[in-house]
Tab-separated table of C-alpha atoms in Angstrom:
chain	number	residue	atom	x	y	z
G	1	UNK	CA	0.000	0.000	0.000
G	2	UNK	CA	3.035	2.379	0.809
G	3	UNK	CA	4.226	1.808	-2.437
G	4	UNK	CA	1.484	2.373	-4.161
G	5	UNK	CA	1.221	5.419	-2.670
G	6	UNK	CA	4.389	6.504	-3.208
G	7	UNK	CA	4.133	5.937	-6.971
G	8	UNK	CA	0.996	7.603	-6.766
G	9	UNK	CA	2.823	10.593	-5.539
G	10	UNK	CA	5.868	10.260	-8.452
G	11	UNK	CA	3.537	10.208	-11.113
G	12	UNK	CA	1.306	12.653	-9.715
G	13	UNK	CA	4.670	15.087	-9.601
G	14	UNK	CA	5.739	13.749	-13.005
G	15	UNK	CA	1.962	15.060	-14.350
G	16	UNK	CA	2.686	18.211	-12.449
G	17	UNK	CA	6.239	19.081	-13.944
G	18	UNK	CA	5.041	18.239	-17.605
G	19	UNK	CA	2.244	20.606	-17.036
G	20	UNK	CA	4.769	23.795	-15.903
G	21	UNK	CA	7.036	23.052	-18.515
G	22	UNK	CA	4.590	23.128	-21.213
G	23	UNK	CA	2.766	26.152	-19.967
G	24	UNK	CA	6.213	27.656	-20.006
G	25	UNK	CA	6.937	26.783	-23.668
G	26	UNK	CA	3.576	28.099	-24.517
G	27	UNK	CA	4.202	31.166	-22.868
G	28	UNK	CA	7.662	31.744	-24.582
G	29	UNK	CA	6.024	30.793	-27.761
G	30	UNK	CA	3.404	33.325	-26.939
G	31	UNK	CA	5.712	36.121	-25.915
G	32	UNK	CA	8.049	35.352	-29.178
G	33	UNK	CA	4.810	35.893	-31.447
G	34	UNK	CA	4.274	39.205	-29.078
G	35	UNK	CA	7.718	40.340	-29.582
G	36	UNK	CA	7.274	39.569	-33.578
G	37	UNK	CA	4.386	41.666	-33.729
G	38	UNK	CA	5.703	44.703	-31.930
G	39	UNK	CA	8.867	44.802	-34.180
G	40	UNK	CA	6.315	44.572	-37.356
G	41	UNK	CA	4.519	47.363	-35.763
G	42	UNK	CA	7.363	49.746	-35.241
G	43	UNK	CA	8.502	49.136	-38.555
G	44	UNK	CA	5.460	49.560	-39.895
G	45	UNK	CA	5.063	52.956	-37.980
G	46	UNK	CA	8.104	54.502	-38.875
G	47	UNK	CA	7.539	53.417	-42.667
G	48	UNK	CA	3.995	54.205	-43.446
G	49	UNK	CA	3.515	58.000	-43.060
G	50	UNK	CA	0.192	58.247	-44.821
G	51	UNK	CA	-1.201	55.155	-42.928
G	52	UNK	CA	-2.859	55.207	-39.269
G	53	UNK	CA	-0.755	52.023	-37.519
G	54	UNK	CA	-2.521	50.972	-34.269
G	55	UNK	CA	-1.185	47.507	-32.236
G	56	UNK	CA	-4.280	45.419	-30.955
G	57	UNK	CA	-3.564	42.851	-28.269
G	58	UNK	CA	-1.628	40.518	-30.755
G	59	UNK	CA	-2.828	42.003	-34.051
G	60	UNK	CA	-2.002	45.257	-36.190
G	61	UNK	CA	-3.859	47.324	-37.952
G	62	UNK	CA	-3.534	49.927	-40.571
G	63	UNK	CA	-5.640	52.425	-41.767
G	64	UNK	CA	-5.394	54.389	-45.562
G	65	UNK	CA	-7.652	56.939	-46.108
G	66	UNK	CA	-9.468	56.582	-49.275
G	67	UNK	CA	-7.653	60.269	-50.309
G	68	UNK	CA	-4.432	58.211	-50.060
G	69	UNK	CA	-5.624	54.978	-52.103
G	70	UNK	CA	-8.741	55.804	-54.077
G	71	UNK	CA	-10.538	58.963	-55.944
G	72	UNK	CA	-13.895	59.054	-54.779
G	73	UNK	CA	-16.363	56.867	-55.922
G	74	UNK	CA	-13.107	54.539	-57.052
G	75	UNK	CA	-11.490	51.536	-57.246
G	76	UNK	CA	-8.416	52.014	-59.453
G	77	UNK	CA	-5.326	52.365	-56.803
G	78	UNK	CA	-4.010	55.847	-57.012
G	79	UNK	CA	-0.323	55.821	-59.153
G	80	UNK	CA	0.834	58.471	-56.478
G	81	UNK	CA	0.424	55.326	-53.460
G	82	UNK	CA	2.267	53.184	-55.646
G	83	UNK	CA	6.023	53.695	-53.654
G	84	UNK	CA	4.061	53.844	-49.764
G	85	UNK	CA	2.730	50.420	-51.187
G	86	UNK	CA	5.997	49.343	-52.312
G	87	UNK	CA	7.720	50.088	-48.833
G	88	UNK	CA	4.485	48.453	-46.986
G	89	UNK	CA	4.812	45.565	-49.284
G	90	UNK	CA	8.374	45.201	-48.070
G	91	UNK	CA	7.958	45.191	-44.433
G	92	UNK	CA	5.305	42.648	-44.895
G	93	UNK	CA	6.994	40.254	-46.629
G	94	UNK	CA	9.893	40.837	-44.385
G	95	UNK	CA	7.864	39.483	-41.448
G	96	UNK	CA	5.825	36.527	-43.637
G	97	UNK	CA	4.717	34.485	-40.604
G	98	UNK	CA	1.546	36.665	-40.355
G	99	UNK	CA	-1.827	36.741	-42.423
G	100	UNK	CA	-3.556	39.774	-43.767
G	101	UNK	CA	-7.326	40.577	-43.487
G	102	UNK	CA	-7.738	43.375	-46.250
G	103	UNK	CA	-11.150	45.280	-45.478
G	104	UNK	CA	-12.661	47.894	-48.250
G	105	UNK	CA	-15.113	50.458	-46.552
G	106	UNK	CA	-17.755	53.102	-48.178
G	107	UNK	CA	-19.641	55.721	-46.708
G	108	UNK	CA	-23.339	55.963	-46.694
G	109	UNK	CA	-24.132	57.529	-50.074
G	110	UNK	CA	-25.084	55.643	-52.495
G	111	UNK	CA	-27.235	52.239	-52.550
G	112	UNK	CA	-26.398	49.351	-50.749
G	113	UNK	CA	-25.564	47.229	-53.572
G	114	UNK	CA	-23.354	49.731	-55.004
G	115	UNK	CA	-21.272	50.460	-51.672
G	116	UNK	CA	-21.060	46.636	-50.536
G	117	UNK	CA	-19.661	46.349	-54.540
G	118	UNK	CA	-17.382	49.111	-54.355
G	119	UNK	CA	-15.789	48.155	-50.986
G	120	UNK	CA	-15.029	44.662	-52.240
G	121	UNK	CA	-13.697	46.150	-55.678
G	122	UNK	CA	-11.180	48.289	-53.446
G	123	UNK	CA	-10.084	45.662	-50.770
G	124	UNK	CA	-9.653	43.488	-53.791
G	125	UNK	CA	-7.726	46.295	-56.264
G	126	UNK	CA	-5.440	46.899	-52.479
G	127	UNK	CA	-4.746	42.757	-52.512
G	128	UNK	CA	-3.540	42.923	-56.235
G	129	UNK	CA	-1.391	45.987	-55.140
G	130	UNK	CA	0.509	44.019	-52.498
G	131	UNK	CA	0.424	41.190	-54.621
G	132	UNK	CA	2.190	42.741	-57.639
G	133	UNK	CA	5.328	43.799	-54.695
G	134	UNK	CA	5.363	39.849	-54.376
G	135	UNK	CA	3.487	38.955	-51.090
G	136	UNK	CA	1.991	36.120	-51.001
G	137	UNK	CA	-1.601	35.711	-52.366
G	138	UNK	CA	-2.298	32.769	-49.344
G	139	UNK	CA	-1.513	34.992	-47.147
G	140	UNK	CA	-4.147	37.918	-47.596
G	141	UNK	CA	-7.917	37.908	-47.266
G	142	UNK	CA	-10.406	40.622	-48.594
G	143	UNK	CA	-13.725	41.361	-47.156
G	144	UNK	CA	-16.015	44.023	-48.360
G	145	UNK	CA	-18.200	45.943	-45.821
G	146	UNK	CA	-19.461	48.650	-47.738
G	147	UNK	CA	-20.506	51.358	-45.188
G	148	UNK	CA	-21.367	48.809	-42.118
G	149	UNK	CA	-18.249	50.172	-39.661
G	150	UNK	CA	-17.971	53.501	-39.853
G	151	UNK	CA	-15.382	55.325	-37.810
G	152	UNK	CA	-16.941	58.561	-38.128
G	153	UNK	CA	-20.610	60.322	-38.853
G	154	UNK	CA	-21.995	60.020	-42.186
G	155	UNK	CA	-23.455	63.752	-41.735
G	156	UNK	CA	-20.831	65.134	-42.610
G	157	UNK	CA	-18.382	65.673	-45.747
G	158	UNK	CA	-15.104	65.373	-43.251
G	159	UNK	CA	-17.071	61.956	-41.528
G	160	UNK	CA	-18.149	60.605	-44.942
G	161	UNK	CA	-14.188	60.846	-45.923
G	162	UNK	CA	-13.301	58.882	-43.110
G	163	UNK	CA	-15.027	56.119	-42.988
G	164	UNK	CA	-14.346	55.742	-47.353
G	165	UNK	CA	-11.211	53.766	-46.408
G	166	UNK	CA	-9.464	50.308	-47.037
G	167	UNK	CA	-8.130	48.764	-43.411
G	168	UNK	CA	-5.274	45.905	-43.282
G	169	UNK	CA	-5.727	43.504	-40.111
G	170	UNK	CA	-2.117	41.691	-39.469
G	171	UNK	CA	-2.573	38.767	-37.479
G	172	UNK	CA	0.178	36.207	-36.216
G	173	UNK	CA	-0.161	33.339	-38.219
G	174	UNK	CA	-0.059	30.423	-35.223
G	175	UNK	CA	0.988	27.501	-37.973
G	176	UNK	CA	4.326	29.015	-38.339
């Protein structure tokens, strides 16, 4: 009986010690993929000066006005982004273990048809950008959501601007 207990106890410790040492590895793992993002993100900032880089828990996001990217009412990439593109392009594929969530936004003029259209035509024309400065086609994902996120009010000119924008969602890719 004393033995059993004892052997109870040794793998009961065993369990125990293969439980801390994987939560540690996760947690390295976890604070490498934090320490991968932040370096994107500062690179990112100090690269993009027409772009709106924010760090979200573990993802990034940037922001290009539609003045930046698009004419209004648009989808064809403006010629004068071409070179920002080129250097965003770059620092993406410089740090390729993430995935990118391309999102085209509208304001409220115009029908709904139209908008949800036009915000997939731009989040799409944004993908072919990037993908014509080489990154990776598998790693990017468009979504079109025509005027449903706003950031600002659609009553005004200066609000309606704002929300006519294309966002880029950077997220650690976990199969890397």
């Amino acid at each position: 009986m004393k033995r059993m207990l004892l052997t109870s106890r040794y793998c009961l410790m065993a369990i125990v010690s293969i439980v801390v040492m994987a939560s540690c590895a996760s947690s390295r793992k976890s604070s490498s993929q934090h320490a991968y993002m932040n370096k994107q993100y500062e690179e990112l900032k100090n690269t993009l000066n027409d772009a709106e880089v924010s760090i979200i828990k573990d993802s990034l996001k940037v922001i290009f006005p539609n003045n930046v990217l698009f004419s209004s009412s648009s989808d064809q990439v403006n010629e004068s982004v071409k070179p920002t593109f080129k250097h965003f392009a770059d620092v993406l594929n410089k740090y390729n273990k993430t995935k990118i969530l391309i999102t085209g936004h509208t304001d409220n003029t115009g029908t709904a048809e139209y908008n949800r259209e036009l915000s997939e035509r731009r989040a799409t024309g944004a993908k072919q950008l990037l993908n014509s400065f080489e990154v990776n086609n598998d790693r990017m994902f468009t979504w079109g959501l025509s005027d449903r996120d706003p950031i600002a009010t659609n009553n005004t000119e200066a609000g309606k601007a704002k929300n006519r924008r294309v966002e880029f969602v950077i997220l650690y890719d976990v199969k890397n």
